[in-house]
XYZ file of C-alpha atoms in Angstrom:
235
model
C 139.911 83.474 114.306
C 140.970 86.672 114.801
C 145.102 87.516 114.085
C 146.950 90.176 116.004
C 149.778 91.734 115.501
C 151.925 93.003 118.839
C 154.864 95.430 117.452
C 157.095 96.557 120.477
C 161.372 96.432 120.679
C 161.074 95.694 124.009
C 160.730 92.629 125.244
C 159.264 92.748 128.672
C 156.401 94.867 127.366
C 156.314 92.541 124.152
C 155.571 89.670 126.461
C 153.609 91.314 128.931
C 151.024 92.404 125.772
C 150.918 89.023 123.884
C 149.409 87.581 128.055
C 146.782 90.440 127.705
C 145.678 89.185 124.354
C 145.645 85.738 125.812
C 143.887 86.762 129.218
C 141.316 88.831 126.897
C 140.714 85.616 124.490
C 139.864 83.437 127.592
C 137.906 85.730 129.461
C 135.731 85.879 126.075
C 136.346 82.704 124.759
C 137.632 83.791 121.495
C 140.237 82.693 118.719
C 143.161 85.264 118.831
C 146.081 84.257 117.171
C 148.758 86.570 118.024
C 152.255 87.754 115.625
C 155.317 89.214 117.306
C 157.326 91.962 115.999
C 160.647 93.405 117.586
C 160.087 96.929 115.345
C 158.312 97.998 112.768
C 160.640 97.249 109.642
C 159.851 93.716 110.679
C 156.732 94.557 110.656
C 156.515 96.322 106.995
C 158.599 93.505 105.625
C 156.737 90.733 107.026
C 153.054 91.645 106.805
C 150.409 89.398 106.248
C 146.366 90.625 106.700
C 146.126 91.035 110.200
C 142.783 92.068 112.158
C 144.353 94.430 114.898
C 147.879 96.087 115.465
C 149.180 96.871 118.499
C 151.931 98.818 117.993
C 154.448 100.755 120.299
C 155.605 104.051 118.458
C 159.298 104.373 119.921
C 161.120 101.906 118.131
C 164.407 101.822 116.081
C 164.753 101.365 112.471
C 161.189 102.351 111.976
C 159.280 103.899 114.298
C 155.475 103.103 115.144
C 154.290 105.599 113.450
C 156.101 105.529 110.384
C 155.401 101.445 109.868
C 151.591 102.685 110.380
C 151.811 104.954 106.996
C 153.556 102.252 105.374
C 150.911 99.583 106.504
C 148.009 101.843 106.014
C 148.945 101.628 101.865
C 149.015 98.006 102.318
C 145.424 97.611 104.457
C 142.822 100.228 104.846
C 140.932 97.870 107.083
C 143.314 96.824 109.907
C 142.335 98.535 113.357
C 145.727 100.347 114.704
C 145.796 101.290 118.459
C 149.102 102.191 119.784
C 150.687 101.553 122.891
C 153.178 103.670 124.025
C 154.699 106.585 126.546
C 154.650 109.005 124.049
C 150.824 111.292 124.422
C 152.104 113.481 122.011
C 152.945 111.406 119.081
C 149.958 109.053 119.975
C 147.559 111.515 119.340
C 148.619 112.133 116.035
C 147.418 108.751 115.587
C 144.421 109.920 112.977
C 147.167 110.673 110.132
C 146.981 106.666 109.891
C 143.123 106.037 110.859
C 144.593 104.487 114.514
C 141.391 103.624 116.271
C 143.219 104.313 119.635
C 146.121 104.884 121.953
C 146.702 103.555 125.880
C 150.003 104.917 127.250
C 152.486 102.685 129.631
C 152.288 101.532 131.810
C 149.844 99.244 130.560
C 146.863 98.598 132.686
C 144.867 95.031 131.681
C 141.449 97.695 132.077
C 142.838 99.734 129.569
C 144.102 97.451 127.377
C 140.623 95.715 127.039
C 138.601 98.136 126.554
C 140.720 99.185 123.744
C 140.059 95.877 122.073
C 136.374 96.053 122.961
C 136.617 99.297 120.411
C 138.618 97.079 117.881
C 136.566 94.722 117.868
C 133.109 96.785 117.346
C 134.578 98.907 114.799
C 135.809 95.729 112.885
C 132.430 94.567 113.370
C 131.113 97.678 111.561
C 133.470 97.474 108.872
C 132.523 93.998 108.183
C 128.854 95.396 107.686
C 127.304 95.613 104.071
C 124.195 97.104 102.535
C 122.110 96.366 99.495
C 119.209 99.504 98.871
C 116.316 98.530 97.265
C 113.022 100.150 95.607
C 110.081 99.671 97.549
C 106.249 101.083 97.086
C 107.204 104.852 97.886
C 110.493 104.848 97.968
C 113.599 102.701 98.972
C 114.655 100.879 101.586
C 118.397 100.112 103.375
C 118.828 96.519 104.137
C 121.823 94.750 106.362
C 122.476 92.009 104.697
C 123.534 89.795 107.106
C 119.828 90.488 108.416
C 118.470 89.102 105.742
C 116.835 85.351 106.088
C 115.818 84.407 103.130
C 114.374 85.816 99.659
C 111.528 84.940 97.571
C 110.596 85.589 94.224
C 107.012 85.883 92.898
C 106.366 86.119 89.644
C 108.118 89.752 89.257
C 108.666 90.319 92.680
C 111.406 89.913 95.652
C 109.855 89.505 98.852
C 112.745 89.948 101.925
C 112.286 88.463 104.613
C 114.680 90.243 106.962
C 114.753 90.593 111.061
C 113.408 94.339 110.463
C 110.297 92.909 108.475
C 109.543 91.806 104.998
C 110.094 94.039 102.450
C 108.504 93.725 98.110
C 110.888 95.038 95.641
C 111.015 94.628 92.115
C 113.623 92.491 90.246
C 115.129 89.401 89.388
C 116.409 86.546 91.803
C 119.791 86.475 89.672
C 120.135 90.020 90.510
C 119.815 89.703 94.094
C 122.645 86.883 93.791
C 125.003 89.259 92.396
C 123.751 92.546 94.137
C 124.897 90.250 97.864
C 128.131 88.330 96.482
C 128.585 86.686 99.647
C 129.128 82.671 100.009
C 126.988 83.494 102.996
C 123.811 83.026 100.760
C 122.838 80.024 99.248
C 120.049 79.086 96.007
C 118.228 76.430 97.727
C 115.379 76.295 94.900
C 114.344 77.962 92.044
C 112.500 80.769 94.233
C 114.351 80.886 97.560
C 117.831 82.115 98.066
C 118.942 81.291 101.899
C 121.143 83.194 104.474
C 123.545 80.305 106.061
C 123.511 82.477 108.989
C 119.941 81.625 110.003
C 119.420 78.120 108.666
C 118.494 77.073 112.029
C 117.695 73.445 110.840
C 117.831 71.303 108.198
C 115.804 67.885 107.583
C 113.721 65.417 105.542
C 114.647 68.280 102.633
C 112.707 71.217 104.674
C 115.633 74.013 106.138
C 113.909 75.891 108.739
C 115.378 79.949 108.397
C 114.363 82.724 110.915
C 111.703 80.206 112.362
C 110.333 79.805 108.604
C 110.271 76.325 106.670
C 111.730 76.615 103.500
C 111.972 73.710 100.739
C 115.011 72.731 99.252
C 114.843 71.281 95.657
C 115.808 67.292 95.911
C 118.605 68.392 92.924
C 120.890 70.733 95.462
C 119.944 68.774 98.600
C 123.787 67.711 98.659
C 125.045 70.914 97.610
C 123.120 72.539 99.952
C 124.170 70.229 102.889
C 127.751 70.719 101.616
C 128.029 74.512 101.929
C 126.011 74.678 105.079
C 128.559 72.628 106.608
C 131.508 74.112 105.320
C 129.707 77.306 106.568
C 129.111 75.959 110.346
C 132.980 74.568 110.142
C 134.310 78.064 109.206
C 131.780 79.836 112.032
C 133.641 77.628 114.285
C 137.057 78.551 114.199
């Protein structure tokens, strides 16, 4: 579920951006719930974690750009893209990280591929990395790449969609060193990425096309987060 906030005073364009989010949520069958705001004091006052602000700069009581400073010491993360007639204030838009501007009138082509950019810089926000020490140096992993990881003996062997890599280290540090509820202990020497648990039967969960055993004592507690996982994917 994605949650966007639409910040204009007036309410023709108000309207008229909240059916663009809509159209673009059909058209790409996502989740998009969407917050009105009639100016940006209502904004500031009201503000919850939202994904995306779109956010006229003209407005009274507090104008876009000034809610955007107060926001931005509230949420680094949010992805600001104004809409408004005013070029030369818009561009100014990097004093508060604003991904964008589109100027009115508002085109639908415009509009979307302004939220294409939201939505791929959110996307590489959301991206985290765990370095490790390989034979002859180190090596940069995505986690969310990673399928699985095995220990042996000493050894962490990950299994990843760029190849398998052999590090050094303990299986408890690899829990902490990911701190996602993404990733899942499934036995004494496998720790599992939800994300690619493809299958899961007769006590065998089958990850990146690999079978991988899951101890009869966390059968349940495996079967529990993978489904809480799938339920949350869905939304």
């Amino acid at each position: 579920m994605l949650h966007v906030a639409v910040v204009e005073d007036e309410t023709e364009y108000r309207g008229l951006i909240q059916e663009m989010v809509g159209r673009y949520a059909k058209e790409y069958d996502l989740q998009i719930q969407t917050t009105a705001f009639p100016d940006g004091r209502e904004l500031v006052q009201n503000y919850h974690k939202f994904d995306i602000l779109l956010m006229d700069i003209e407005m009274p009581h507090l104008n876009g750009m000034e809610a955007a400073q107060k926001i931005r010491g509230l949420d680094k993360e949010v992805v600001i893209v104004f809409i408004t007639n005013m070029a030369q204030y818009a561009i100014k838009g990097y004093l508060v990280d604003a991904l964008d501007y589109v100027l009115k009138p508002v085109s639908y082509f415009a509009f979307s591929q302004r939220i294409d950019r939201a939505l791929v810089r959110m996307k590489k926000r959301d991206r985290k990395y765990l370095t490790i020490a390989v034979k002859g140096g180190m090596q940069k992993i995505d986690i969310s790449q990673i399928y699985y990881v095995e220990v042996q003996d000493h050894d962490l062997i990950y299994y990843t969609a760029a190849g398998k890599f052999r590090s050094k280290g303990t299986m408890n540090e690899v829990e902490d060193a990911v701190h996602s509820n993404t990733f899942f202990r499934c036995n004494r020497c496998y720790l599992v990425n939800l994300e690619h648990v493809e299958n899961f039967q007769n006590g065998i969960a089958t990850v990146g096309g690999v079978p991988v055993l899951v101890s009869r004592s966390r059968k349940k507690a495996f079967l529990d987060v993978l489904n809480d996982y799938m339920n949350e994917v869905g939304k």
